[in-house]
Amino acid sequence: MAVLVVLLVLVLTKPGFSQSNDGDNVMIGMYCGRNTLISLPNFIKNRNSTFNELRMQLLSKGVPYARAQALSAGDSVYSAVQCRNYLSVDQCVACFDAGVSKLANCISGNGGFISFDNCSIRYEDYADFYNDPYVMEDVNRTPNVLCGNQSSSQPTVFNQVVDGFLSDIRDATPKTSNLYVASTRQITGENATVYVTAQCAGSINQAICQTCMNTAYDKLNDCLPNTEGRFFHMGCFARYSDTPFFNVNQTTDITNFIKRHSSNVTIIAAVVAGVVLILLFLLSWLLYRSWKKSKMTEQDFEGAEHYNYKDLQLATNNFSEENILGRGGFGEVFKAVLDDTNVVAVKKLLIHHDGAKEEFENEIKLISNIHHRNLLRLLGWSIEGSYLLLVLEYMPNGSLDRFLWGAKRGTLNWNQRYEIVFGIARGLAHLHDEFHIKIVHRDIKSSNILLSDDFKPKIADFGLARFQPEDQSHVSTKFAGTLGYTAPEYAVHGVLSEKVDTYSFGIVILEIISGKRSTEVKSHSQSTDYLLENTWKLYEKKMHVKVIDDTLSLNRYEQEHVMKIIEIALLCTQSPASIRPTMSEVVLMLQEGQSLGKRQLTRPTFVNNQDRRVYIGTQVHNRVDVRKKGMNIA
Ligand SMILES: *[C@@H]1O[C@H](CO)[C@@H](O)[C@H](O)[C@H]1NC(C)=O
Ligand SMILES: *[C@@H]1O[C@H](CO)[C@@H](O)[C@H](O)[C@H]1NC(C)=O
Ligand SMILES: *[C@@H]1O[C@H](CO)[C@@H](O)[C@H](O)[C@H]1NC(C)=O
Ligand SMILES: *[C@@H]1O[C@H](CO)[C@@H](O)[C@H](O)[C@H]1NC(C)=O
Ligand SMILES: *[C@@H]1O[C@H](CO)[C@@H](O)[C@H](O)[C@H]1NC(C)=O
């Protein structure tokens, strides 16, 4: 019994990770994704096909790094493999095969990665990790470190030499053209040599590589005076050992990338230079302080960069009319080109309150830490006068409404529409349940959903609800603008919970299926029913197939699928809010393609635009009692 408990503790303290010695190729870490998928069999099929493609590339091109993607049937897989550059093609492929057979154990999630001494493999259902390996979504993937179990016989000198060596490797690796080094150094006065290699993932940028190498240095330093250490994180791999693991003729030259070690002759010069440097540093620090006083906002937040207002002005052609991408409830959005190459979107908001600036910064900190493929990424920000500027990912396809009733009407097929529904659900579930703070979007609507190149949805404007000017939040024009989407308990009583988003999501589903605005009335009939009301009436008569967009041609199977999704939409719009599903429940329902089962739908509550009254059950509430208080983030 006691043994069992001990074993359990051992297993539980290292969740998801294990290590094993696979011949001469130690496994440093392995992880399986936990996010849900549309269809697991499709995903596995795509994963296998990317693995075949990767193997072919390694063999035929003899490269140490390869990527492959398979996008069929909606469950896209993006993969990458990276071998240490000192290996032969055969050794590389042998490691790849070992990794693939281990990764076959990842059978339920949306991705996986594994790292050995000789190679690392990663696959995900999104491509973002190619450039930013730290795009994480579901868990906190901590760095993996394996220290050897043998201490050096000369710990003092070993520590000193290896520490200096590792710090040189840390500085040099990001500066090399292929973000890779392999190097050796003699232990002073000893008949021993230390071998070190380091490699950043794929072709990530220098800054991300540097961040990862900083962590690698810290962690490997903790292994000293052990004679071996291995480090792996999403962004890089590093290893040191006093046992050779590559040939001496395979080292890379790092002398140009490290600070030179001063000899006796240069010491005086160095001291003089040092004093000058310190003086310069003091001077610039003083300058910086006085400059900072006038520009209080010069703080860097993890993930989001601070931009100069002038740069953004230049990048948007002085916020010219031609650069306007859209106008939303929060302000105008401009297309901007940074450094002549990077296309981004810049959102310009007007601040009304004195307190808003600080609030804004706190909010930026929060938002910039949210990474999810279905949430629009915040890249940076700037404050100037009464303007707040947000630098956001640019989505060339624009917003979803364009594809439903706008210029691109009728161009999305059912598969694409379903993926959009599913993606929005996942993004909202992340905001509600997976991020450490619950964030209620409050303004989910088709014009807030942006589409990527491959028509994957990204939710915009999350976390911004608090910047909405108070006097516009619910009454008059603003309210009418998003009227068709707002949950009645929020519209009428100002009661806010995450179920407010569930309601709006239900409305967006109906728009995606019908290709109609939520507030559009049938033009050729006398009815003044809005989309939700109309859908409910058809559903009661079991005729909700009539809701489906005329431009969609569906086979029988697809039609049944659409009917189920309509029912889910109706479930999302039920009142009271407590009987609506959470977004995580919605994700599961969508994924498993369940029908409602025993759940009985009742007539949804809706807000009628024309006479501005809310129908809750059979009661009619006048909108006089709209309240604005009590709407903080839940
Ligand atoms: C995928 O590959 C694994 C291991 O190579 C194999 O067991 C499985 O049958 C393959 N699945 C499909 C759908 O091809
Ligand atoms: C050190 O680890 C190796 C395997 O990595 C093992 O074979 C050896 O017995 C260990 N030595 C000690 C002293 O624990
Ligand atoms: C250094 O060690 C190697 C083997 O570890 C041995 O062959 C060699 O003779 C040694 N050299 C000296 C100078 O001790
Ligand atoms: C891993 O690489 C080492 C060279 O560093 C090589 O000797 C070994 O055979 C490789 N292991 C496998 C399983 O390919
Ligand atoms: C490196 O050295 C090994 C043996 O020490 C030799 O087999 C190999 O050909 C050498 N490679 C190069 C590129 O010189």
PDB file of C-alpha atoms in Angstrom, residues 103-359:
ATOM      1  CA  LEU A 103       3.466  10.684 -30.117  1.00  0.00           C
ATOM      2  CA  ALA A 104       1.047   8.029 -31.351  1.00  0.00           C
ATOM      3  CA  ASN A 105       0.056   7.868 -27.671  1.00  0.00           C
ATOM      4  CA  CYS A 106      -1.419  11.360 -27.907  1.00  0.00           C
ATOM      5  CA  ILE A 107      -4.852  10.279 -28.967  1.00  0.00           C
ATOM      6  CA  SER A 108      -7.301  12.808 -27.671  1.00  0.00           C
ATOM      7  CA  GLY A 109      -5.919  16.320 -27.837  1.00  0.00           C
ATOM      8  CA  ASN A 110      -5.249  18.926 -30.457  1.00  0.00           C
ATOM      9  CA  GLY A 111      -1.465  18.638 -30.512  1.00  0.00           C
ATOM     10  CA  GLY A 112       1.673  17.254 -28.994  1.00  0.00           C
ATOM     11  CA  PHE A 113       5.379  17.731 -28.674  1.00  0.00           C
ATOM     12  CA  ILE A 114       8.311  15.614 -27.714  1.00  0.00           C
ATOM     13  CA  SER A 115      11.962  16.325 -27.305  1.00  0.00           C
ATOM     14  CA  PHE A 116      14.927  13.984 -27.259  1.00  0.00           C
ATOM     15  CA  ASP A 117      18.647  14.632 -27.196  1.00  0.00           C
ATOM     16  CA  ASN A 118      18.703  14.208 -30.945  1.00  0.00           C
ATOM     17  CA  CYS A 119      15.482  15.847 -32.131  1.00  0.00           C
ATOM     18  CA  SER A 120      12.214  17.581 -31.234  1.00  0.00           C
ATOM     19  CA  ILE A 121       8.827  17.185 -32.895  1.00  0.00           C
ATOM     20  CA  ARG A 122       5.748  19.334 -32.477  1.00  0.00           C
ATOM     21  CA  TYR A 123       2.314  19.340 -34.069  1.00  0.00           C
ATOM     22  CA  GLU A 124      -0.711  21.520 -33.398  1.00  0.00           C
ATOM     23  CA  ASP A 125      -4.016  22.355 -35.017  1.00  0.00           C
ATOM     24  CA  TYR A 126      -2.838  25.904 -35.636  1.00  0.00           C
ATOM     25  CA  ALA A 127       0.145  27.351 -37.496  1.00  0.00           C
ATOM     26  CA  ASP A 128       0.942  30.229 -35.138  1.00  0.00           C
ATOM     27  CA  PHE A 129       3.517  28.230 -33.210  1.00  0.00           C
ATOM     28  CA  TYR A 130       5.897  28.216 -36.193  1.00  0.00           C
ATOM     29  CA  ASN A 131       6.751  31.835 -35.515  1.00  0.00           C
ATOM     30  CA  ASP A 132       5.806  32.080 -31.880  1.00  0.00           C
ATOM     31  CA  PRO A 133       6.445  28.799 -30.090  1.00  0.00           C
ATOM     32  CA  TYR A 134       4.958  30.233 -26.917  1.00  0.00           C
ATOM     33  CA  VAL A 135       1.453  30.531 -28.277  1.00  0.00           C
ATOM     34  CA  MET A 136      -0.001  28.356 -25.581  1.00  0.00           C
ATOM     35  CA  GLU A 137      -3.561  27.783 -24.879  1.00  0.00           C
ATOM     36  CA  ASP A 138      -4.554  25.059 -22.580  1.00  0.00           C
ATOM     37  CA  VAL A 139      -1.879  24.467 -19.971  1.00  0.00           C
ATOM     38  CA  ASN A 140       1.169  26.010 -18.513  1.00  0.00           C
ATOM     39  CA  ARG A 141       3.928  24.164 -20.290  1.00  0.00           C
ATOM     40  CA  THR A 142       6.904  24.645 -18.023  1.00  0.00           C
ATOM     41  CA  PRO A 143      10.500  24.211 -19.185  1.00  0.00           C
ATOM     42  CA  ASN A 144      11.967  20.726 -18.840  1.00  0.00           C
ATOM     43  CA  VAL A 145      15.339  20.250 -17.243  1.00  0.00           C
ATOM     44  CA  LEU A 146      17.204  17.018 -16.717  1.00  0.00           C
ATOM     45  CA  CYS A 147      20.361  17.171 -14.647  1.00  0.00           C
ATOM     46  CA  GLY A 148      22.838  14.315 -14.625  1.00  0.00           C
ATOM     47  CA  ASN A 149      23.345  12.352 -11.462  1.00  0.00           C
ATOM     48  CA  GLN A 150      27.129  12.539 -11.264  1.00  0.00           C
ATOM     49  CA  SER A 151      29.003  15.420  -9.784  1.00  0.00           C
ATOM     50  CA  SER A 152      32.259  16.659 -11.246  1.00  0.00           C
ATOM     51  CA  SER A 153      35.388  15.553  -9.397  1.00  0.00           C
ATOM     52  CA  GLN A 154      36.649  19.163  -9.490  1.00  0.00           C
ATOM     53  CA  PRO A 155      33.431  21.090  -8.745  1.00  0.00           C
ATOM     54  CA  THR A 156      34.965  24.550  -8.221  1.00  0.00           C
ATOM     55  CA  VAL A 157      36.856  24.801 -11.479  1.00  0.00           C
ATOM     56  CA  PHE A 158      34.163  22.876 -13.360  1.00  0.00           C
ATOM     57  CA  ASN A 159      31.451  25.279 -12.154  1.00  0.00           C
ATOM     58  CA  GLN A 160      33.501  28.297 -13.057  1.00  0.00           C
ATOM     59  CA  VAL A 161      34.371  27.170 -16.567  1.00  0.00           C
ATOM     60  CA  VAL A 162      30.968  25.747 -17.457  1.00  0.00           C
ATOM     61  CA  ASP A 163      29.115  28.771 -16.079  1.00  0.00           C
ATOM     62  CA  GLY A 164      31.174  31.089 -18.271  1.00  0.00           C
ATOM     63  CA  PHE A 165      30.789  28.765 -21.221  1.00  0.00           C
ATOM     64  CA  LEU A 166      27.003  28.522 -20.855  1.00  0.00           C
ATOM     65  CA  SER A 167      26.704  32.265 -20.584  1.00  0.00           C
ATOM     66  CA  ASP A 168      28.671  32.635 -23.842  1.00  0.00           C
ATOM     67  CA  ILE A 169      26.383  30.090 -25.482  1.00  0.00           C
ATOM     68  CA  ARG A 170      23.376  32.038 -24.227  1.00  0.00           C
ATOM     69  CA  ASP A 171      24.685  35.223 -25.840  1.00  0.00           C
ATOM     70  CA  ALA A 172      25.922  33.622 -29.045  1.00  0.00           C
ATOM     71  CA  THR A 173      23.062  31.333 -30.079  1.00  0.00           C
ATOM     72  CA  PRO A 174      20.514  34.035 -30.985  1.00  0.00           C
ATOM     73  CA  LYS A 175      23.146  35.907 -32.991  1.00  0.00           C
ATOM     74  CA  THR A 176      24.022  33.036 -35.317  1.00  0.00           C
ATOM     75  CA  SER A 177      22.337  32.840 -38.689  1.00  0.00           C
ATOM     76  CA  ASN A 178      20.692  29.488 -37.986  1.00  0.00           C
ATOM     77  CA  LEU A 179      20.165  29.995 -34.234  1.00  0.00           C
ATOM     78  CA  TYR A 180      22.390  27.019 -33.529  1.00  0.00           C
ATOM     79  CA  VAL A 181      25.750  26.406 -31.859  1.00  0.00           C
ATOM     80  CA  ALA A 182      27.881  23.410 -30.945  1.00  0.00           C
ATOM     81  CA  SER A 183      31.073  24.147 -29.096  1.00  0.00           C
ATOM     82  CA  THR A 184      33.662  22.707 -26.725  1.00  0.00           C
ATOM     83  CA  ARG A 185      35.778  24.182 -23.966  1.00  0.00           C
ATOM     84  CA  GLN A 186      38.703  22.826 -21.984  1.00  0.00           C
ATOM     85  CA  ILE A 187      38.389  22.660 -18.196  1.00  0.00           C
ATOM     86  CA  THR A 188      41.352  24.738 -17.065  1.00  0.00           C
ATOM     87  CA  GLY A 189      44.147  22.606 -15.678  1.00  0.00           C
ATOM     88  CA  GLU A 190      42.132  19.433 -16.083  1.00  0.00           C
ATOM     89  CA  ASN A 191      42.242  16.703 -18.639  1.00  0.00           C
ATOM     90  CA  ALA A 192      38.560  17.235 -19.450  1.00  0.00           C
ATOM     91  CA  THR A 193      36.444  18.972 -22.094  1.00  0.00           C
ATOM     92  CA  VAL A 194      32.859  20.205 -21.937  1.00  0.00           C
ATOM     93  CA  TYR A 195      30.566  19.838 -24.946  1.00  0.00           C
ATOM     94  CA  VAL A 196      27.657  22.232 -25.357  1.00  0.00           C
ATOM     95  CA  THR A 197      25.009  22.585 -28.008  1.00  0.00           C
ATOM     96  CA  ALA A 198      22.020  24.923 -28.246  1.00  0.00           C
ATOM     97  CA  GLN A 199      19.337  25.312 -30.880  1.00  0.00           C
ATOM     98  CA  CYS A 200      16.299  27.578 -31.149  1.00  0.00           C
ATOM     99  CA  ALA A 201      13.082  26.311 -32.699  1.00  0.00           C
ATOM    100  CA  GLY A 202      12.768  26.645 -36.465  1.00  0.00           C
ATOM    101  CA  SER A 203      13.173  30.181 -37.695  1.00  0.00           C
ATOM    102  CA  ILE A 204      11.809  32.137 -34.750  1.00  0.00           C
ATOM    103  CA  ASN A 205      13.024  35.665 -34.292  1.00  0.00           C
ATOM    104  CA  GLN A 206      16.132  36.572 -32.365  1.00  0.00           C
ATOM    105  CA  ALA A 207      14.256  38.052 -29.403  1.00  0.00           C
ATOM    106  CA  ILE A 208      12.216  34.928 -28.719  1.00  0.00           C
ATOM    107  CA  CYS A 209      15.344  32.817 -29.114  1.00  0.00           C
ATOM    108  CA  GLN A 210      17.161  35.053 -26.641  1.00  0.00           C
ATOM    109  CA  THR A 211      14.360  34.774 -24.081  1.00  0.00           C
ATOM    110  CA  CYS A 212      14.460  31.013 -24.279  1.00  0.00           C
ATOM    111  CA  MET A 213      18.264  30.918 -24.055  1.00  0.00           C
ATOM    112  CA  ASN A 214      18.137  33.086 -20.927  1.00  0.00           C
ATOM    113  CA  THR A 215      15.909  30.504 -19.267  1.00  0.00           C
ATOM    114  CA  ALA A 216      18.107  27.690 -20.540  1.00  0.00           C
ATOM    115  CA  TYR A 217      21.156  29.318 -18.999  1.00  0.00           C
ATOM    116  CA  ASP A 218      19.450  29.772 -15.617  1.00  0.00           C
ATOM    117  CA  LYS A 219      18.137  26.236 -15.510  1.00  0.00           C
ATOM    118  CA  LEU A 220      21.318  24.533 -16.697  1.00  0.00           C
ATOM    119  CA  ASN A 221      23.316  26.538 -14.202  1.00  0.00           C
ATOM    120  CA  ASP A 222      21.243  24.898 -11.495  1.00  0.00           C
ATOM    121  CA  CYS A 223      22.511  21.512 -12.696  1.00  0.00           C
ATOM    122  CA  LEU A 224      26.120  22.374 -11.834  1.00  0.00           C
ATOM    123  CA  PRO A 225      28.365  20.774 -10.629  1.00  0.00           C
ATOM    124  CA  ASN A 226      26.728  17.753 -12.256  1.00  0.00           C
ATOM    125  CA  THR A 227      28.547  16.724 -15.372  1.00  0.00           C
ATOM    126  CA  GLU A 228      25.415  16.653 -17.544  1.00  0.00           C
ATOM    127  CA  GLY A 229      22.476  18.928 -18.095  1.00  0.00           C
ATOM    128  CA  ARG A 230      19.661  19.032 -20.634  1.00  0.00           C
ATOM    129  CA  PHE A 231      17.092  21.747 -21.215  1.00  0.00           C
ATOM    130  CA  PHE A 232      14.048  21.907 -23.413  1.00  0.00           C
ATOM    131  CA  HIS A 233      11.276  24.444 -23.779  1.00  0.00           C
ATOM    132  CA  MET A 234       8.953  25.398 -26.636  1.00  0.00           C
ATOM    133  CA  GLY A 235      11.499  27.875 -27.987  1.00  0.00           C
ATOM    134  CA  CYS A 236      14.825  26.061 -27.685  1.00  0.00           C
ATOM    135  CA  PHE A 237      16.945  23.079 -26.759  1.00  0.00           C
ATOM    136  CA  ALA A 238      20.291  23.119 -24.939  1.00  0.00           C
ATOM    137  CA  ARG A 239      22.611  20.492 -23.512  1.00  0.00           C
ATOM    138  CA  TYR A 240      26.013  20.254 -21.885  1.00  0.00           C
ATOM    139  CA  SER A 241      28.109  17.229 -21.001  1.00  0.00           C
ATOM    140  CA  ASP A 242      31.675  16.263 -20.282  1.00  0.00           C
ATOM    141  CA  THR A 243      31.117  13.200 -22.450  1.00  0.00           C
ATOM    142  CA  PRO A 244      31.434  13.888 -26.174  1.00  0.00           C
ATOM    143  CA  PHE A 245      28.130  13.750 -28.063  1.00  0.00           C
ATOM    144  CA  PHE A 246      29.343  15.311 -31.291  1.00  0.00           C
ATOM    145  CA  ASN A 247      32.652  15.248 -33.120  1.00  0.00           C
ATOM    146  CA  VAL A 248      35.202  17.985 -32.447  1.00  0.00           C
ATOM    147  CA  ASN A 249      35.236  18.794 -36.156  1.00  0.00           C
ATOM    148  CA  GLN A 250      31.475  19.610 -35.952  1.00  0.00           C
ATOM    149  CA  THR A 251      31.761  22.653 -33.719  1.00  0.00           C
ATOM    150  CA  THR A 252      30.555  26.074 -34.815  1.00  0.00           C
ATOM    151  CA  ASP A 253      32.683  29.173 -34.329  1.00  0.00           C
ATOM    152  CA  ILE A 254      31.191  31.436 -31.665  1.00  0.00           C
ATOM    153  CA  THR A 255      34.120  33.782 -31.071  1.00  0.00           C
ATOM    154  CA  ASN A 256      32.518  36.599 -33.061  1.00  0.00           C
ATOM    155  CA  PHE A 257      29.354  36.475 -30.978  1.00  0.00           C
ATOM    156  CA  ILE A 258      30.728  36.594 -27.451  1.00  0.00           C
ATOM    157  CA  LYS A 259      32.270  39.263 -25.321  1.00  0.00           C
ATOM    158  CA  ARG A 260      36.041  38.962 -25.533  1.00  0.00           C
ATOM    159  CA  HIS A 261      37.864  37.839 -22.429  1.00  0.00           C
ATOM    160  CA  SER A 262      40.290  40.499 -21.381  1.00  0.00           C
ATOM    161  CA  SER A 263      43.976  39.652 -21.219  1.00  0.00           C
ATOM    162  CA  ASN A 264      46.412  41.310 -18.784  1.00  0.00           C
ATOM    163  CA  VAL A 265      47.392  43.913 -21.351  1.00  0.00           C
ATOM    164  CA  THR A 266      43.881  45.090 -21.875  1.00  0.00           C
ATOM    165  CA  ILE A 267      42.775  45.152 -18.261  1.00  0.00           C
ATOM    166  CA  ILE A 268      43.624  48.818 -17.702  1.00  0.00           C
ATOM    167  CA  ALA A 269      41.864  49.812 -20.868  1.00  0.00           C
ATOM    168  CA  ALA A 270      38.905  47.768 -19.755  1.00  0.00           C
ATOM    169  CA  VAL A 271      38.809  49.484 -16.371  1.00  0.00           C
ATOM    170  CA  VAL A 272      38.900  52.912 -18.018  1.00  0.00           C
ATOM    171  CA  ALA A 273      36.221  51.866 -20.470  1.00  0.00           C
ATOM    172  CA  GLY A 274      34.212  50.514 -17.574  1.00  0.00           C
ATOM    173  CA  VAL A 275      34.308  53.808 -15.694  1.00  0.00           C
ATOM    174  CA  VAL A 276      33.286  55.681 -18.817  1.00  0.00           C
ATOM    175  CA  LEU A 277      30.487  53.217 -19.363  1.00  0.00           C
ATOM    176  CA  ILE A 278      29.232  53.635 -15.820  1.00  0.00           C
ATOM    177  CA  LEU A 279      29.230  57.419 -16.229  1.00  0.00           C
ATOM    178  CA  LEU A 280      27.396  57.102 -19.522  1.00  0.00           C
ATOM    179  CA  PHE A 281      24.937  54.746 -17.948  1.00  0.00           C
ATOM    180  CA  LEU A 282      24.272  57.144 -15.072  1.00  0.00           C
ATOM    181  CA  LEU A 283      23.797  59.991 -17.482  1.00  0.00           C
ATOM    182  CA  SER A 284      21.412  58.091 -19.694  1.00  0.00           C
ATOM    183  CA  TRP A 285      19.568  56.824 -16.673  1.00  0.00           C
ATOM    184  CA  LEU A 286      19.009  60.394 -15.505  1.00  0.00           C
ATOM    185  CA  LEU A 287      17.883  61.390 -18.974  1.00  0.00           C
ATOM    186  CA  TYR A 288      15.620  58.379 -19.119  1.00  0.00           C
ATOM    187  CA  ARG A 289      14.045  59.278 -15.790  1.00  0.00           C
ATOM    188  CA  SER A 290      13.238  62.818 -16.752  1.00  0.00           C
ATOM    189  CA  TRP A 291      11.950  61.620 -20.088  1.00  0.00           C
ATOM    190  CA  LYS A 292       9.869  58.974 -18.410  1.00  0.00           C
ATOM    191  CA  LYS A 293       8.270  61.544 -16.151  1.00  0.00           C
ATOM    192  CA  SER A 294       6.843  63.247 -19.179  1.00  0.00           C
ATOM    193  CA  LYS A 295       5.867  59.960 -20.709  1.00  0.00           C
ATOM    194  CA  MET A 296       4.552  57.865 -17.904  1.00  0.00           C
ATOM    195  CA  THR A 297       3.430  54.977 -20.017  1.00  0.00           C
ATOM    196  CA  GLU A 298       6.752  53.654 -21.195  1.00  0.00           C
ATOM    197  CA  GLN A 299       6.330  50.228 -19.685  1.00  0.00           C
ATOM    198  CA  ASP A 300       6.637  46.970 -21.452  1.00  0.00           C
ATOM    199  CA  PHE A 301       4.043  44.369 -20.940  1.00  0.00           C
ATOM    200  CA  GLU A 302       4.698  40.792 -21.634  1.00  0.00           C
ATOM    201  CA  GLY A 303       3.474  39.983 -25.115  1.00  0.00           C
ATOM    202  CA  ALA A 304       2.444  43.498 -26.163  1.00  0.00           C
ATOM    203  CA  GLU A 305       4.882  46.129 -27.330  1.00  0.00           C
ATOM    204  CA  HIS A 306       4.620  49.794 -26.654  1.00  0.00           C
ATOM    205  CA  TYR A 307       4.518  51.803 -29.876  1.00  0.00           C
ATOM    206  CA  ASN A 308       5.366  55.355 -30.565  1.00  0.00           C
ATOM    207  CA  TYR A 309       2.344  57.395 -31.562  1.00  0.00           C
ATOM    208  CA  LYS A 310       4.331  59.011 -34.382  1.00  0.00           C
ATOM    209  CA  ASP A 311       5.232  55.622 -35.829  1.00  0.00           C
ATOM    210  CA  LEU A 312       1.622  54.552 -35.867  1.00  0.00           C
ATOM    211  CA  GLN A 313       0.613  57.844 -37.389  1.00  0.00           C
ATOM    212  CA  LEU A 314       3.130  57.249 -40.160  1.00  0.00           C
ATOM    213  CA  ALA A 315       2.129  53.609 -40.589  1.00  0.00           C
ATOM    214  CA  THR A 316      -1.527  54.539 -41.051  1.00  0.00           C
ATOM    215  CA  ASN A 317      -0.789  57.372 -43.438  1.00  0.00           C
ATOM    216  CA  ASN A 318      -1.784  59.862 -40.748  1.00  0.00           C
ATOM    217  CA  PHE A 319      -4.940  57.892 -39.970  1.00  0.00           C
ATOM    218  CA  SER A 320      -6.181  58.568 -43.449  1.00  0.00           C
ATOM    219  CA  GLU A 321      -9.653  57.801 -44.670  1.00  0.00           C
ATOM    220  CA  GLU A 322      -8.265  55.294 -47.193  1.00  0.00           C
ATOM    221  CA  ASN A 323      -6.720  53.235 -44.431  1.00  0.00           C
ATOM    222  CA  ILE A 324      -9.959  52.781 -42.526  1.00  0.00           C
ATOM    223  CA  LEU A 325     -10.856  49.114 -42.254  1.00  0.00           C
ATOM    224  CA  GLY A 326     -13.974  49.593 -40.209  1.00  0.00           C
ATOM    225  CA  ARG A 327     -15.806  51.558 -37.602  1.00  0.00           C
ATOM    226  CA  GLY A 328     -16.937  49.784 -34.480  1.00  0.00           C
ATOM    227  CA  GLY A 329     -18.595  50.605 -31.210  1.00  0.00           C
ATOM    228  CA  PHE A 330     -15.198  51.424 -29.784  1.00  0.00           C
ATOM    229  CA  GLY A 331     -13.679  53.505 -32.524  1.00  0.00           C
ATOM    230  CA  GLU A 332     -12.132  53.385 -35.948  1.00  0.00           C
ATOM    231  CA  VAL A 333      -9.797  50.670 -37.169  1.00  0.00           C
ATOM    232  CA  PHE A 334      -6.997  51.465 -39.600  1.00  0.00           C
ATOM    233  CA  LYS A 335      -4.754  49.355 -41.740  1.00  0.00           C
ATOM    234  CA  ALA A 336      -1.122  50.053 -40.918  1.00  0.00           C
ATOM    235  CA  VAL A 337       2.196  48.987 -42.388  1.00  0.00           C
ATOM    236  CA  LEU A 338       5.032  48.833 -39.876  1.00  0.00           C
ATOM    237  CA  ASP A 339       8.673  48.812 -40.996  1.00  0.00           C
ATOM    238  CA  ASP A 340       7.487  48.664 -44.617  1.00  0.00           C
ATOM    239  CA  THR A 341       6.586  45.011 -44.221  1.00  0.00           C
ATOM    240  CA  ASN A 342       4.335  44.139 -41.290  1.00  0.00           C
ATOM    241  CA  VAL A 343       0.677  44.705 -41.940  1.00  0.00           C
ATOM    242  CA  VAL A 344      -1.300  45.239 -38.751  1.00  0.00           C
ATOM    243  CA  ALA A 345      -4.570  46.825 -37.699  1.00  0.00           C
ATOM    244  CA  VAL A 346      -4.627  49.873 -35.454  1.00  0.00           C
ATOM    245  CA  LYS A 347      -7.687  50.644 -33.404  1.00  0.00           C
ATOM    246  CA  LYS A 348      -8.086  54.218 -32.255  1.00  0.00           C
ATOM    247  CA  LEU A 349     -10.176  54.861 -29.169  1.00  0.00           C
ATOM    248  CA  LEU A 350     -11.065  58.151 -27.561  1.00  0.00           C
ATOM    249  CA  ILE A 351     -10.737  58.256 -23.770  1.00  0.00           C
ATOM    250  CA  HIS A 352     -13.361  60.155 -21.910  1.00  0.00           C
ATOM    251  CA  HIS A 353     -12.341  59.808 -18.297  1.00  0.00           C
ATOM    252  CA  ASP A 354      -9.235  60.821 -16.459  1.00  0.00           C
ATOM    253  CA  GLY A 355      -9.049  57.462 -14.783  1.00  0.00           C
ATOM    254  CA  ALA A 356      -9.296  55.587 -18.041  1.00  0.00           C
ATOM    255  CA  LYS A 357      -5.601  55.685 -18.815  1.00  0.00           C
ATOM    256  CA  GLU A 358      -4.560  53.618 -15.859  1.00  0.00           C
ATOM    257  CA  GLU A 359      -7.484  51.338 -16.322  1.00  0.00           C
TER     258      GLU A 359
END
